[in-house]
CSV table of N, CA and C in Angstrom, one decimal:
chain,number,residue,atom,x,y,z
A,24,VAL,N,27.7,67.7,122.9
A,24,VAL,CA,27.2,67.4,121.6
A,24,VAL,C,26.3,66.2,121.7
A,25,GLN,N,25.1,66.3,121.1
A,25,GLN,CA,24.2,65.2,121.1
A,25,GLN,C,23.7,64.9,119.7
A,26,LEU,N,23.6,63.6,119.4
A,26,LEU,CA,23.1,63.1,118.2
A,26,LEU,C,21.8,62.3,118.4
A,27,GLN,N,20.8,62.6,117.5
A,27,GLN,CA,19.5,61.9,117.6
A,27,GLN,C,19.2,61.4,116.2
A,28,ALA,N,19.2,60.1,116.1
A,28,ALA,CA,18.8,59.4,114.9
A,28,ALA,C,17.3,59.2,114.8
A,29,SER,N,16.7,59.2,113.7
A,29,SER,CA,15.3,59.0,113.5
A,29,SER,C,15.0,58.5,112.0
A,30,GLY,N,13.8,58.1,111.8
A,30,GLY,CA,13.4,57.7,110.4
A,30,GLY,C,13.3,56.3,110.2
A,31,GLY,N,13.7,55.5,111.2
A,31,GLY,CA,13.5,54.0,111.1
A,31,GLY,C,12.1,53.6,111.0
A,32,GLY,N,11.8,52.3,110.7
A,32,GLY,CA,10.5,51.8,110.6
A,32,GLY,C,10.4,50.5,109.9
A,33,LEU,N,9.2,50.1,109.6
A,33,LEU,CA,9.0,48.8,108.9
A,33,LEU,C,8.7,49.1,107.4
A,34,VAL,N,9.4,48.4,106.6
A,34,VAL,CA,9.3,48.7,105.1
A,34,VAL,C,9.4,47.3,104.4
A,35,LEU,N,8.7,47.2,103.3
A,35,LEU,CA,8.7,46.0,102.5
A,35,LEU,C,10.0,45.9,101.7
A,36,SER,N,10.4,44.7,101.5
A,36,SER,CA,11.6,44.5,100.6
A,36,SER,C,11.5,45.2,99.3
A,37,GLY,N,12.5,45.9,98.9
A,37,GLY,CA,12.5,46.7,97.7
A,37,GLY,C,12.2,48.2,97.9
A,38,GLY,N,11.7,48.5,99.1
A,38,GLY,CA,11.3,49.8,99.5
A,38,GLY,C,12.5,50.7,99.9
A,39,SER,N,12.1,51.9,100.3
A,39,SER,CA,13.1,52.9,100.7
A,39,SER,C,12.8,53.6,102.0
A,40,LEU,N,13.8,54.0,102.7
A,40,LEU,CA,13.7,54.8,103.9
A,40,LEU,C,14.8,55.8,103.9
A,41,ARG,N,14.6,57.0,104.5
A,41,ARG,CA,15.6,57.9,104.7
A,41,ARG,C,15.8,58.2,106.2
A,42,LEU,N,17.0,57.8,106.7
A,42,LEU,CA,17.3,58.1,108.1
A,42,LEU,C,17.9,59.5,108.3
A,43,SER,N,17.6,60.1,109.4
A,43,SER,CA,18.1,61.4,109.7
A,43,SER,C,18.9,61.3,111.0
A,44,CYS,N,19.9,62.2,111.2
A,44,CYS,CA,20.6,62.3,112.4
A,44,CYS,C,20.9,63.8,112.7
A,45,LEU,N,20.2,64.3,113.7
A,45,LEU,CA,20.3,65.7,114.1
A,45,LEU,C,21.4,65.8,115.1
A,46,VAL,N,22.3,66.7,114.8
A,46,VAL,CA,23.5,67.0,115.7
A,46,VAL,C,23.2,68.3,116.4
A,47,SER,N,23.2,68.3,117.7
A,47,SER,CA,23.0,69.5,118.4
A,47,SER,C,24.2,69.8,119.3
A,48,GLY,N,24.5,71.1,119.6
A,48,GLY,CA,25.6,71.4,120.5
A,48,GLY,C,26.8,71.8,119.8
A,49,SER,N,26.9,71.6,118.5
A,49,SER,CA,28.0,72.0,117.7
A,49,SER,C,27.6,72.1,116.2
A,50,THR,N,28.5,72.6,115.4
A,50,THR,CA,28.2,72.7,114.0
A,50,THR,C,28.7,71.5,113.2
A,51,LEU,N,27.9,71.0,112.4
A,51,LEU,CA,28.1,69.7,111.7
A,51,LEU,C,29.3,69.8,110.8
A,52,ASP,N,29.7,70.9,110.3
A,52,ASP,CA,30.7,71.0,109.3
A,52,ASP,C,32.1,70.8,109.9
A,53,ALA,N,32.2,70.6,111.2
A,53,ALA,CA,33.4,70.3,111.9
A,53,ALA,C,33.7,68.8,112.0
A,54,TYR,N,32.9,68.0,111.5
A,54,TYR,CA,33.0,66.6,111.7
A,54,TYR,C,33.0,65.7,110.5
A,55,HIS,N,33.7,64.6,110.6
A,55,HIS,CA,33.5,63.4,109.8
A,55,HIS,C,32.2,62.7,110.3
A,56,ILE,N,31.5,62.0,109.4
A,56,ILE,CA,30.3,61.4,109.8
A,56,ILE,C,30.3,59.9,109.5
A,57,GLY,N,29.8,59.1,110.4
A,57,GLY,CA,29.7,57.7,110.1
A,57,GLY,C,28.3,57.2,110.4
A,58,TRP,N,27.9,56.2,109.6
A,58,TRP,CA,26.6,55.5,109.9
A,58,TRP,C,27.0,54.0,110.1
A,59,PHE,N,26.4,53.4,111.1
A,59,PHE,CA,26.7,52.0,111.5
A,59,PHE,C,25.4,51.3,111.6
A,60,ARG,N,25.4,50.0,111.7
A,60,ARG,CA,24.2,49.2,112.0
A,60,ARG,C,24.6,47.9,112.7
A,61,GLN,N,23.6,47.5,113.5
A,61,GLN,CA,23.8,46.2,114.2
A,61,GLN,C,22.6,45.4,114.0
A,62,ALA,N,22.7,44.3,113.3
A,62,ALA,CA,21.6,43.3,113.1
A,62,ALA,C,21.5,42.4,114.3
A,63,PRO,N,20.3,41.8,114.5
A,63,PRO,CA,20.1,40.9,115.6
A,63,PRO,C,21.2,39.8,115.7
A,64,GLU,N,21.8,39.7,116.8
A,64,GLU,CA,22.8,38.7,117.1
A,64,GLU,C,24.1,38.8,116.3
A,65,LYS,N,24.3,40.0,115.8
A,65,LYS,CA,25.5,40.3,115.1
A,65,LYS,C,26.3,41.5,115.6
A,66,GLY,N,27.5,41.7,115.3
A,66,GLY,CA,28.3,42.8,115.7
A,66,GLY,C,27.9,44.1,115.0
A,67,ARG,N,28.3,45.2,115.5
A,67,ARG,CA,28.0,46.5,114.8
A,67,ARG,C,29.0,46.6,113.7
A,68,GLU,N,28.5,47.1,112.5
A,68,GLU,CA,29.3,47.2,111.3
A,68,GLU,C,29.2,48.6,110.8
A,69,GLU,N,30.3,49.1,110.1
A,69,GLU,CA,30.2,50.4,109.5
A,69,GLU,C,29.5,50.2,108.1
A,70,VAL,N,28.6,51.2,107.9
A,70,VAL,CA,27.8,51.2,106.7
A,70,VAL,C,28.4,52.3,105.7
A,71,SER,N,28.7,53.4,106.3
A,71,SER,CA,29.2,54.5,105.4
A,71,SER,C,30.0,55.5,106.3
A,72,CYS,N,30.9,56.2,105.6
A,72,CYS,CA,31.6,57.3,106.3
A,72,CYS,C,31.8,58.4,105.2
A,73,THR,N,31.7,59.6,105.6
A,73,THR,CA,32.0,60.7,104.7
A,73,THR,C,32.8,61.7,105.5
A,74,SER,N,33.8,62.3,104.8
A,74,SER,CA,34.8,63.1,105.5
A,74,SER,C,34.2,64.5,105.7
A,75,GLN,N,34.9,65.3,106.6
A,75,GLN,CA,34.4,66.6,107.0
A,75,GLN,C,34.1,67.5,105.8
A,76,THR,N,34.9,67.4,104.8
A,76,THR,CA,34.7,68.3,103.6
A,76,THR,C,33.9,67.6,102.5
A,77,ASN,N,33.4,66.3,102.7
A,77,ASN,CA,32.8,65.5,101.7
A,77,ASN,C,33.7,65.1,100.6
A,78,SER,N,35.0,65.3,100.8
A,78,SER,CA,35.9,64.9,99.7
A,78,SER,C,36.1,63.4,99.6
A,79,PHE,N,35.8,62.7,100.6
A,79,PHE,CA,35.9,61.2,100.6
A,79,PHE,C,34.7,60.6,101.2
A,80,THR,N,34.1,59.6,100.5
A,80,THR,CA,33.0,58.9,101.0
A,80,THR,C,33.1,57.4,100.7
A,81,LYS,N,32.8,56.6,101.6
A,81,LYS,CA,32.9,55.2,101.3
A,81,LYS,C,31.6,54.5,101.9
A,82,TYR,N,31.4,53.3,101.3
A,82,TYR,CA,30.2,52.5,101.7
A,82,TYR,C,30.7,51.0,101.8
A,83,SER,N,30.0,50.3,102.7
A,83,SER,CA,30.3,48.9,102.8
A,83,SER,C,29.9,48.2,101.5
A,84,ASP,N,30.5,47.1,101.2
A,84,ASP,CA,30.1,46.4,99.9
A,84,ASP,C,28.6,46.0,99.9
A,85,SER,N,28.1,45.7,101.1
A,85,SER,CA,26.7,45.2,101.2
A,85,SER,C,25.7,46.3,100.9
A,86,VAL,N,26.1,47.6,100.9
A,86,VAL,CA,25.1,48.6,100.7
A,86,VAL,C,25.5,49.5,99.5
A,87,LYS,N,26.6,49.3,98.9
A,87,LYS,CA,27.1,50.1,97.8
A,87,LYS,C,26.2,50.1,96.7
A,88,GLY,N,25.8,51.3,96.2
A,88,GLY,CA,24.9,51.4,95.1
A,88,GLY,C,23.5,51.5,95.5
A,89,ARG,N,23.2,51.2,96.8
A,89,ARG,CA,21.8,51.3,97.3
A,89,ARG,C,21.6,52.4,98.3
A,90,PHE,N,22.6,52.7,99.1
A,90,PHE,CA,22.6,53.7,100.2
A,90,PHE,C,23.4,54.9,99.8
A,91,THR,N,22.9,56.1,100.2
A,91,THR,CA,23.6,57.3,100.0
A,91,THR,C,23.7,58.1,101.3
A,92,ILE,N,24.9,58.5,101.7
A,92,ILE,CA,25.1,59.4,102.9
A,92,ILE,C,25.2,60.8,102.4
A,93,SER,N,24.6,61.7,103.2
A,93,SER,CA,24.7,63.1,102.8
A,93,SER,C,24.5,64.0,104.1
A,94,ARG,N,24.9,65.3,104.0
A,94,ARG,CA,24.8,66.1,105.1
A,94,ARG,C,24.2,67.5,104.7
A,95,ASP,N,23.5,68.1,105.6
A,95,ASP,CA,22.9,69.4,105.5
A,95,ASP,C,23.5,70.2,106.6
A,96,ASN,N,24.6,70.9,106.3
A,96,ASN,CA,25.3,71.6,107.4
A,96,ASN,C,24.5,72.8,108.0
A,97,ALA,N,23.7,73.4,107.1
A,97,ALA,CA,22.9,74.5,107.6
A,97,ALA,C,21.9,74.1,108.7
A,98,ASN,N,21.4,72.8,108.5
A,98,ASN,CA,20.4,72.3,109.5
A,98,ASN,C,21.0,71.3,110.5
A,99,ASN,N,22.4,71.1,110.4
A,99,ASN,CA,23.1,70.2,111.3
A,99,ASN,C,22.5,68.8,111.3
A,100,THR,N,22.1,68.4,110.1
A,100,THR,CA,21.5,67.1,110.0
A,100,THR,C,22.2,66.2,108.9
A,101,VAL,N,22.4,64.9,109.3
A,101,VAL,CA,23.0,63.9,108.5
A,101,VAL,C,21.9,63.0,108.0
A,102,TYR,N,22.0,62.5,106.7
A,102,TYR,CA,21.0,61.6,106.2
A,102,TYR,C,21.7,60.3,105.7
A,103,LEU,N,20.9,59.3,105.7
A,103,LEU,CA,21.2,58.1,105.0
A,103,LEU,C,20.0,57.6,104.2
A,104,GLN,N,20.1,57.8,102.9
A,104,GLN,CA,19.0,57.4,102.0
A,104,GLN,C,19.3,55.9,101.7
A,105,MET,N,18.3,55.1,101.9
A,105,MET,CA,18.4,53.7,101.7
A,105,MET,C,17.3,53.2,100.7
A,106,ASN,N,17.8,52.7,99.6
A,106,ASN,CA,16.9,52.3,98.5
A,106,ASN,C,17.1,50.8,98.3
A,107,SER,N,16.1,50.2,97.6
A,107,SER,CA,16.2,48.7,97.3
A,107,SER,C,16.5,47.9,98.6
A,108,LEU,N,15.8,48.2,99.6
A,108,LEU,CA,16.1,47.5,100.9
A,108,LEU,C,15.8,46.0,100.8
A,109,LYS,N,16.6,45.3,101.6
A,109,LYS,CA,16.5,43.8,101.6
A,109,LYS,C,16.3,43.4,103.1
A,110,PRO,N,15.8,42.2,103.3
A,110,PRO,CA,15.6,41.8,104.7
A,110,PRO,C,16.9,41.8,105.5
A,111,GLU,N,18.0,41.5,104.8
A,111,GLU,CA,19.3,41.5,105.5
A,111,GLU,C,19.7,42.9,105.9
A,112,ASP,N,19.0,43.9,105.5
A,112,ASP,CA,19.3,45.3,106.0
A,112,ASP,C,18.7,45.6,107.3
A,113,THR,N,17.8,44.7,107.8
A,113,THR,CA,17.2,44.8,109.1
A,113,THR,C,18.2,44.9,110.2
A,114,ALA,N,18.2,46.1,110.9
A,114,ALA,CA,19.2,46.3,112.0
A,114,ALA,C,18.8,47.6,112.7
A,115,VAL,N,19.5,47.9,113.8
A,115,VAL,CA,19.4,49.2,114.4
A,115,VAL,C,20.6,50.0,113.8
A,116,TYR,N,20.2,51.2,113.3
A,116,TYR,CA,21.2,52.0,112.7
A,116,TYR,C,21.6,53.2,113.6
A,117,TYR,N,22.9,53.5,113.6
A,117,TYR,CA,23.5,54.5,114.5
A,117,TYR,C,24.3,55.5,113.7
A,118,CYS,N,24.3,56.7,114.1
A,118,CYS,CA,25.1,57.7,113.5
A,118,CYS,C,26.2,58.2,114.6
A,119,ALA,N,27.3,58.6,114.0
A,119,ALA,CA,28.4,59.1,114.9
A,119,ALA,C,29.2,60.2,114.2
A,120,VAL,N,29.9,61.0,114.9
A,120,VAL,CA,30.7,62.1,114.3
A,120,VAL,C,32.0,62.1,115.0
A,121,GLU,N,33.0,62.6,114.2
A,121,GLU,CA,34.4,62.6,114.7
A,121,GLU,C,35.0,63.9,114.3
A,122,GLY,N,35.5,64.7,115.2
A,122,GLY,CA,36.1,66.0,114.9
A,122,GLY,C,37.5,66.2,115.4
A,123,ARG,N,38.1,65.2,116.0
A,123,ARG,CA,39.4,65.4,116.5
A,123,ARG,C,40.6,65.1,115.6
A,124,TYR,N,40.3,64.4,114.5
A,124,TYR,CA,41.4,63.9,113.6
A,124,TYR,C,41.2,64.5,112.2
A,125,GLY,N,42.3,64.3,111.4
A,125,GLY,CA,42.4,64.9,110.2
A,125,GLY,C,41.6,64.3,109.1
A,126,THR,N,41.9,64.7,107.9
A,126,THR,CA,41.0,64.5,106.7
A,126,THR,C,41.0,63.0,106.3
A,127,THR,N,41.9,62.2,106.8
A,127,THR,CA,41.9,60.8,106.4
A,127,THR,C,41.1,59.9,107.3
A,128,TRP,N,40.3,60.4,108.2
A,128,TRP,CA,39.6,59.6,109.2
A,128,TRP,C,38.8,58.5,108.4
A,129,CYS,N,38.1,58.8,107.4
A,129,CYS,CA,37.2,57.9,106.7
A,129,CYS,C,38.0,56.9,105.9
A,130,ASN,N,39.3,57.1,105.7
A,130,ASN,CA,40.1,56.2,104.9
A,130,ASN,C,40.3,54.9,105.7
A,131,VAL,N,40.1,55.0,107.0
A,131,VAL,CA,40.3,53.8,107.8
A,131,VAL,C,38.9,53.5,108.4
A,132,SER,N,38.6,52.2,108.6
A,132,SER,CA,37.4,51.8,109.1
A,132,SER,C,37.4,51.7,110.6
A,133,PHE,N,37.2,52.8,111.3
A,133,PHE,CA,37.2,52.8,112.8
A,133,PHE,C,35.9,52.3,113.3
A,134,GLU,N,36.0,51.6,114.4
A,134,GLU,CA,34.8,51.1,115.1
A,134,GLU,C,33.9,52.2,115.7
A,135,PHE,N,32.7,52.0,115.9
A,135,PHE,CA,31.7,52.9,116.4
A,135,PHE,C,32.2,53.6,117.7
A,136,ASP,N,32.8,52.8,118.6
A,136,ASP,CA,33.2,53.3,119.9
A,136,ASP,C,34.4,54.3,119.8
A,137,TYR,N,35.1,54.3,118.7
A,137,TYR,CA,36.2,55.2,118.5
A,137,TYR,C,35.7,56.7,118.2
A,138,TYR,N,34.5,56.8,117.7
A,138,TYR,CA,34.0,58.1,117.3
A,138,TYR,C,33.9,59.0,118.5
A,139,GLN,N,34.0,60.3,118.3
A,139,GLN,CA,34.0,61.3,119.4
A,139,GLN,C,32.6,61.4,120.0
A,140,TYR,N,31.6,61.4,119.2
A,140,TYR,CA,30.2,61.5,119.7
A,140,TYR,C,29.4,60.5,118.9
A,141,ARG,N,28.5,59.8,119.7
A,141,ARG,CA,27.7,58.7,119.1
A,141,ARG,C,26.3,58.9,119.5
A,142,GLY,N,25.4,58.5,118.6
A,142,GLY,CA,24.0,58.7,118.9
A,142,GLY,C,23.3,57.3,119.3
A,143,GLN,N,22.1,57.4,119.7
A,143,GLN,CA,21.3,56.2,119.9
A,143,GLN,C,20.8,55.8,118.6
A,144,GLY,N,20.3,54.6,118.5
A,144,GLY,CA,20.0,54.0,117.2
A,144,GLY,C,18.5,54.2,116.9
A,145,THR,N,18.2,53.9,115.6
A,145,THR,CA,16.9,53.8,115.1
A,145,THR,C,16.7,52.5,114.4
A,146,LEU,N,15.6,51.8,114.6
A,146,LEU,CA,15.4,50.4,114.1
A,146,LEU,C,14.8,50.5,112.7
A,147,VAL,N,15.4,49.7,111.9
A,147,VAL,CA,14.9,49.5,110.5
A,147,VAL,C,14.6,48.0,110.4
A,148,THR,N,13.3,47.7,110.0
A,148,THR,CA,12.9,46.4,109.8
A,148,THR,C,12.4,46.2,108.3
A,149,VAL,N,13.0,45.3,107.6
A,149,VAL,CA,12.7,45.1,106.2
A,149,VAL,C,12.0,43.7,106.1
A,150,SER,N,10.8,43.7,105.7
A,150,SER,CA,10.0,42.5,105.6
A,150,SER,C,9.9,42.0,104.2
A,151,SER,N,10.0,40.7,104.1
A,151,SER,CA,9.9,40.1,102.8
A,151,SER,C,8.5,39.7,102.4
């Protein structure tokens, strides 16, 4: 299974970007999905997680109300819509999927390295 994130770039503060994560080698509906980010000189943090059935979704406090995670199972693609971007959102963004564990996976904030499959990142730079 491979994950390829894309959609990053340079955007002005207040702008929007939509990140995509294409999952190949398996069907997306088998997985919980997580988005993470790592800002310069900081640790990687969880941004959002949505369960396999989309019955549970959570966001970090720093992005709640501005970011939206979604999935298109037919096209095996995960999205992160990012609105009202701020300079502090500048980071490399990563997607990851988890298919080994039950429905409560997203109820716990697991680190990126615990996910079953993890993608390379895409850089988002928000300029003031």
